[in-house]
Tab-separated table of C-alpha atoms in Angstrom:
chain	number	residue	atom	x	y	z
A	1	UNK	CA	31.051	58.970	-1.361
A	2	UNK	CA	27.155	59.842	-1.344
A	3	UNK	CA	27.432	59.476	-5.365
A	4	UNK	CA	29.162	56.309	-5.545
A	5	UNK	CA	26.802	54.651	-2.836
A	6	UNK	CA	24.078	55.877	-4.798
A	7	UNK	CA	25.281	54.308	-8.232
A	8	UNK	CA	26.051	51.106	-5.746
A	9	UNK	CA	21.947	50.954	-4.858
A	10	UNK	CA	19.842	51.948	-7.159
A	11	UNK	CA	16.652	53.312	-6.580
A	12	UNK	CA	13.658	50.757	-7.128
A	13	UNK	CA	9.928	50.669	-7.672
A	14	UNK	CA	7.871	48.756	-4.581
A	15	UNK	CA	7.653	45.964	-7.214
A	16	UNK	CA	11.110	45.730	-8.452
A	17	UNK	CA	14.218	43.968	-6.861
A	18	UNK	CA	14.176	41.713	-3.569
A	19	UNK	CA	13.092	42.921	-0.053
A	20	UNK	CA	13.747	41.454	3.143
A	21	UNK	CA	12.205	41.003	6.207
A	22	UNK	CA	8.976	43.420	6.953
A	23	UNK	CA	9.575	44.361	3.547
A	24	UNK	CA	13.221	46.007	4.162
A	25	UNK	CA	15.339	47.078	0.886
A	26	UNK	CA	18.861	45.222	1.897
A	27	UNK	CA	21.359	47.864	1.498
A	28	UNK	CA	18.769	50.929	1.747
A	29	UNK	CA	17.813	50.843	5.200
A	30	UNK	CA	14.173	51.668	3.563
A	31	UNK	CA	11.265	49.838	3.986
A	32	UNK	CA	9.120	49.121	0.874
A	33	UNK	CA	5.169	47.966	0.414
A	34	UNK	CA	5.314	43.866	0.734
A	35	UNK	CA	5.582	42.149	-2.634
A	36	UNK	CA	2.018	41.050	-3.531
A	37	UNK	CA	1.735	37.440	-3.653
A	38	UNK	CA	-0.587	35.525	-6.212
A	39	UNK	CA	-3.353	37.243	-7.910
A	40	UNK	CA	-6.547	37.281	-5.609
A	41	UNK	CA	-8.221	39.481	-7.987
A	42	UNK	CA	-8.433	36.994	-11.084
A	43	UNK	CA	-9.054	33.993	-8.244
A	44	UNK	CA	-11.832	36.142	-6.921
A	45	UNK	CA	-13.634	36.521	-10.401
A	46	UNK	CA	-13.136	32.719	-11.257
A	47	UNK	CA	-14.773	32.221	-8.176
A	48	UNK	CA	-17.527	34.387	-9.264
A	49	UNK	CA	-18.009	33.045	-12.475
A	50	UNK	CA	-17.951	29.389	-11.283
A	51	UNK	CA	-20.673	30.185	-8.597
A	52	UNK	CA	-22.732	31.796	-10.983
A	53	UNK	CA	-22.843	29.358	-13.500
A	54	UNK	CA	-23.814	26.723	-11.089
A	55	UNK	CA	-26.963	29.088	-9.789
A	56	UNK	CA	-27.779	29.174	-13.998
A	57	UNK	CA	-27.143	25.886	-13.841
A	58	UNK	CA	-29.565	24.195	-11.126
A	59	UNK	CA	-32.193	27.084	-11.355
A	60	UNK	CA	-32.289	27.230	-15.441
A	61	UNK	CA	-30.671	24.156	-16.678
A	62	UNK	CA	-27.118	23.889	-18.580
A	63	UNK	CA	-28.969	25.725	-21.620
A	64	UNK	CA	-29.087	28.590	-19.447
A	65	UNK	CA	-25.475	28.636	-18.807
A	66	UNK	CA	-24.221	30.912	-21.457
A	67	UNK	CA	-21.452	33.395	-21.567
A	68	UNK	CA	-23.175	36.525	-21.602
A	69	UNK	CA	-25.414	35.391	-18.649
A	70	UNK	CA	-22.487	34.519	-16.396
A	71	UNK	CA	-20.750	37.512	-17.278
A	72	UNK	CA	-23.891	39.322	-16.461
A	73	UNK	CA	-24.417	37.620	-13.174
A	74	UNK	CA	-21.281	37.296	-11.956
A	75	UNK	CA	-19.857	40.914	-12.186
A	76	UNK	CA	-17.066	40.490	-14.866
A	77	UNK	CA	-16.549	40.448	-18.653
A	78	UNK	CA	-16.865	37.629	-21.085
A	79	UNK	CA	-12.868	38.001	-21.835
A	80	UNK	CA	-12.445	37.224	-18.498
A	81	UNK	CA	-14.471	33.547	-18.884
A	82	UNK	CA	-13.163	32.445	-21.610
A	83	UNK	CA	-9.573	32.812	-19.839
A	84	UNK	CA	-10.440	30.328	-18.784
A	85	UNK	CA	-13.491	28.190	-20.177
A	86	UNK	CA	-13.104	28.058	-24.096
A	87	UNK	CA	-16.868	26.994	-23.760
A	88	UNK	CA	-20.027	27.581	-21.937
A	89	UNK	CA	-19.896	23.280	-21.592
A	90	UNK	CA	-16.866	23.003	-20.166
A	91	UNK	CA	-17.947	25.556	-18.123
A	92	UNK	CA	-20.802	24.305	-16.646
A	93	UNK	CA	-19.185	21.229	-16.204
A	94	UNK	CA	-16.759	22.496	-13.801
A	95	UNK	CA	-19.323	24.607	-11.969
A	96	UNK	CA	-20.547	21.193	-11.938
A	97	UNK	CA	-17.273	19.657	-10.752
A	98	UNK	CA	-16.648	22.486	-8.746
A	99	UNK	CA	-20.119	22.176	-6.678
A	100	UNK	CA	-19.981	18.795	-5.889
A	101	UNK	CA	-16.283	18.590	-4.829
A	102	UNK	CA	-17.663	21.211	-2.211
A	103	UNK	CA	-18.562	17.757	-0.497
A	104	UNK	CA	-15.685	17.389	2.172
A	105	UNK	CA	-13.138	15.024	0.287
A	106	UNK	CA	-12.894	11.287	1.542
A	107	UNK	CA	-9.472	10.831	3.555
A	108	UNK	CA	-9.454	8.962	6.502
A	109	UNK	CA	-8.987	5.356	6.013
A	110	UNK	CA	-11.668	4.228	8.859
A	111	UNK	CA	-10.229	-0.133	8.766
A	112	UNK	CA	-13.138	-1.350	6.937
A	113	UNK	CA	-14.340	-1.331	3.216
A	114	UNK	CA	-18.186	-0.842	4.318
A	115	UNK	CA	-17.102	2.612	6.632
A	116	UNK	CA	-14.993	3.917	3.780
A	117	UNK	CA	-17.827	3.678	1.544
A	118	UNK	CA	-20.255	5.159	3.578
A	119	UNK	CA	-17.973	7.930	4.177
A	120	UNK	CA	-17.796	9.052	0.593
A	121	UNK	CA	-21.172	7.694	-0.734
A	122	UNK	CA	-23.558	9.556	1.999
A	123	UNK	CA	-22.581	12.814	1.667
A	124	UNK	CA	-22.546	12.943	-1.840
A	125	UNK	CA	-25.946	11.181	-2.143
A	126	UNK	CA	-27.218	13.939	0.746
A	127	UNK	CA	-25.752	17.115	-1.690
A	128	UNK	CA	-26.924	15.732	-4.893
A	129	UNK	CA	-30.531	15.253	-3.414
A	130	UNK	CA	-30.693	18.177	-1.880
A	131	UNK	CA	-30.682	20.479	-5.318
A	132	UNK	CA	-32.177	19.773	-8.399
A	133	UNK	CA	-29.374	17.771	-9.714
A	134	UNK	CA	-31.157	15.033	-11.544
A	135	UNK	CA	-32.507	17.643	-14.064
A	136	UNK	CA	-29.636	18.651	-14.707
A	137	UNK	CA	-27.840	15.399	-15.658
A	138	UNK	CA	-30.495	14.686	-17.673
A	139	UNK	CA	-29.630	17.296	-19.567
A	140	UNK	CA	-25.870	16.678	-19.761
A	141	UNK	CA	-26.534	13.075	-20.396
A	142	UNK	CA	-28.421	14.195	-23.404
A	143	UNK	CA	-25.574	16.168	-25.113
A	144	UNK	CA	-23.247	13.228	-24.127
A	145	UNK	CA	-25.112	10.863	-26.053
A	146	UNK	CA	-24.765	13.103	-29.226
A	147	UNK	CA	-21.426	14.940	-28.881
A	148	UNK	CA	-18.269	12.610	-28.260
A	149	UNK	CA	-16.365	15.818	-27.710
A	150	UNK	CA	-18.614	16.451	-24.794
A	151	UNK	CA	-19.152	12.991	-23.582
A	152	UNK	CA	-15.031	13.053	-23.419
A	153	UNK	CA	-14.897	15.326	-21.281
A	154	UNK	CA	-17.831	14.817	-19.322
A	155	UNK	CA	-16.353	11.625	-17.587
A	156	UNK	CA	-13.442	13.502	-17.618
A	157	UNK	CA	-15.248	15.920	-15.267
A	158	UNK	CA	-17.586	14.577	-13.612
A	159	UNK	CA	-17.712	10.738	-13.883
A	160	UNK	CA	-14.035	9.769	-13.654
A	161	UNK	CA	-12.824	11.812	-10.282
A	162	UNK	CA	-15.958	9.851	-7.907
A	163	UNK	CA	-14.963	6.674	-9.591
A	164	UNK	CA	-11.059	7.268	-8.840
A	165	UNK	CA	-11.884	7.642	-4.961
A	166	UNK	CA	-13.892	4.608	-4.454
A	167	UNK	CA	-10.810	2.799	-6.540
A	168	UNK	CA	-8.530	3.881	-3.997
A	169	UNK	CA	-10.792	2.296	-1.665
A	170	UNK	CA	-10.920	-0.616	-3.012
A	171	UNK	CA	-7.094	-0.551	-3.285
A	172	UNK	CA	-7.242	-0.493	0.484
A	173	UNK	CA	-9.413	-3.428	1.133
A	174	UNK	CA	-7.370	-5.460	-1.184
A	175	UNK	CA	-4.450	-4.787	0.765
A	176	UNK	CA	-5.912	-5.175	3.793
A	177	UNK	CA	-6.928	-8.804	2.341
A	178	UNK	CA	-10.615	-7.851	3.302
A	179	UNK	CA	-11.326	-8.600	-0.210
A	180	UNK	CA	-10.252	-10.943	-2.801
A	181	UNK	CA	-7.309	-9.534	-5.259
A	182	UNK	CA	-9.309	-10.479	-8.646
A	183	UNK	CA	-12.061	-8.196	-7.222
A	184	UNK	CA	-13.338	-6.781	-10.432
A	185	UNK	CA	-13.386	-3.687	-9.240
A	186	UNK	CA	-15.279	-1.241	-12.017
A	187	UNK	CA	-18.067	-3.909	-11.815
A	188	UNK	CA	-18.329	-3.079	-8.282
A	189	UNK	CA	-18.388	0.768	-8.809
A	190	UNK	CA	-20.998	0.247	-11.321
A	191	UNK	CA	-23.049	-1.878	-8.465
A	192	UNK	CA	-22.604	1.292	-5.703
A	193	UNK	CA	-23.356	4.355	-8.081
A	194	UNK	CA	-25.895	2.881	-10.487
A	195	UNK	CA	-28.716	2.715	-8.069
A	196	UNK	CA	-27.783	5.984	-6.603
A	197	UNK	CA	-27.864	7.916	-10.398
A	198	UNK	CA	-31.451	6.010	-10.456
A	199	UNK	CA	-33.218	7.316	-8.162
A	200	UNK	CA	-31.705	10.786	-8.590
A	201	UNK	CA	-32.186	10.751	-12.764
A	202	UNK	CA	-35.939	9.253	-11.930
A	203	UNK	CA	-37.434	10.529	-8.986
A	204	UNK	CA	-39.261	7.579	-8.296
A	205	UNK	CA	-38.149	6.852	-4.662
A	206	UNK	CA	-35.983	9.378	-2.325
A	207	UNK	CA	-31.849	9.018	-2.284
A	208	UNK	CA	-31.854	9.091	1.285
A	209	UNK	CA	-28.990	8.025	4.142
A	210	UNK	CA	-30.682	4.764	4.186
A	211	UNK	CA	-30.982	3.851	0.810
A	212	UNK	CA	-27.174	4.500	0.261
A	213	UNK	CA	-26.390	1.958	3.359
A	214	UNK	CA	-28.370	-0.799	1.836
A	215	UNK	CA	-27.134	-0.108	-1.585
A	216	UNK	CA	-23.265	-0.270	0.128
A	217	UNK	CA	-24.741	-3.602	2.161
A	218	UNK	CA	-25.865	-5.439	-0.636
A	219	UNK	CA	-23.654	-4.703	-3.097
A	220	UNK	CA	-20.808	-6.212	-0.548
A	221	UNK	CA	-22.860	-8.729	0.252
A	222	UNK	CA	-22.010	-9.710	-3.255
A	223	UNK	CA	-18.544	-8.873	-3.417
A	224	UNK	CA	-16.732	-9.908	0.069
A	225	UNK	CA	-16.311	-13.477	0.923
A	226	UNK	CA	-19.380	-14.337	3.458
A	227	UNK	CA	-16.546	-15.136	6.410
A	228	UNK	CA	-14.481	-11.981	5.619
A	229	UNK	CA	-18.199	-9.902	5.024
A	230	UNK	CA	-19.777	-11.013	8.472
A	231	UNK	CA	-16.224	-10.429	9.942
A	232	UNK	CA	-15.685	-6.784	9.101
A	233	UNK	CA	-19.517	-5.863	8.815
A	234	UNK	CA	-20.194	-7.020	12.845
């Protein structure tokens, strides 16, 4: 009997076959080590490399931002970055990405097209002023106008996902009839951000809390009917 139970369960490493509750072998009556979920080790280093480029990248520049200095400063090998960055643009761009999606993401819908924009606008105008950010889109922007590659993926990165959440915005005021349906809608996006990039690419006046409200105030001023503006602005 004891041999033909033990052909019946064979034995098993800790990582092998299925374990039950509290990490119980059915059938054994054993208890195994849990089964190790996801790999916190490589999302640990990623981290690491993505919060080292970014410190290259605001205290150097994006020139700064090569391989072997990440490597260095983060902790890990260069096989390990290009696991998953075939380039020392596309990673700076998503320590890039990656820094100013640290910005708590825009989800509550607060009724009104003005309060939804000053929800996402401020506190991305407050984190990009706060760090030397203009320098280095100056940079960027300079490598965009030469390399189409690079400009490609550059709104890809960092232009494109901003724009997408004040689009769903707008989607919301549309529905909500607070503005008209033939809204056009990417001139509008280019009336909120341009002034914004501005002052943070020249440096001539601050990007401060109040400069964002007037920017969102005029700009509707221009774009909601003056009944439906006063209306949902009071």
């Amino acid at each position: 009997m004891t041999g033909k139970m033990a052909r019946q369960v064979p034995q098993r490493g800790p990582s092998a076959g299925v374990t039950g509750a509290a990490g119980t072998t059915p059938g054994s009556g054993e208890t195994s080590a849990p089964a190790p979920r996801g790999r916190p080790r490589s999302e640990k280093a990623r981290r690491a490399v993505l919060d080292a480029a970014a410190e290259l990248l605001l205290a150097r520049g994006p020139s700064a931002v090569s391989m072997d200095a990440v490597a260095e400063r983060a902790g890990v090998s260069k096989a390990t970055i290009y696991r998953w960055w075939p380039t020392k643009e596309s990673l700076a761009l998503d320590a890039l990405f990656t820094e100013w999606s640290a910005v708590s993401p825009y989800s509550r819908d607060t009724g009104t097209l003005r309060g939804d924009l000053l929800a996402l606008l401020r506190p991305w105008a407050r984190l990009i002023s706060s760090r030397p950010y203009g320098r280095v889109l100056a940079a960027l922007l300079t490598q965009v106008q030469t390399d189409p590659v690079f400009a490609t993926e550059y709104r890809h990165r960092v232009v494109e996902p901003r724009r997408d959440q004040a689009r769903a915005i707008f989607s919301r005021a549309i529905e909500r009839g607070e503005i008209p349906s033939d809204t056009k809608v990417e001139v509008a996006l280019d009336l909120l951000y341009g002034p914004l990039y501005h002052r943070l690419l020249h440096g001539h006046a601050p990007l401060t809390d109040r400069f964002t409200q007037d920017v969102i105030d005029m700009a509707l001023s221009g774009i909601q009917p003056a009944a439906g503006y006063e209306a949902f602005h009071t």
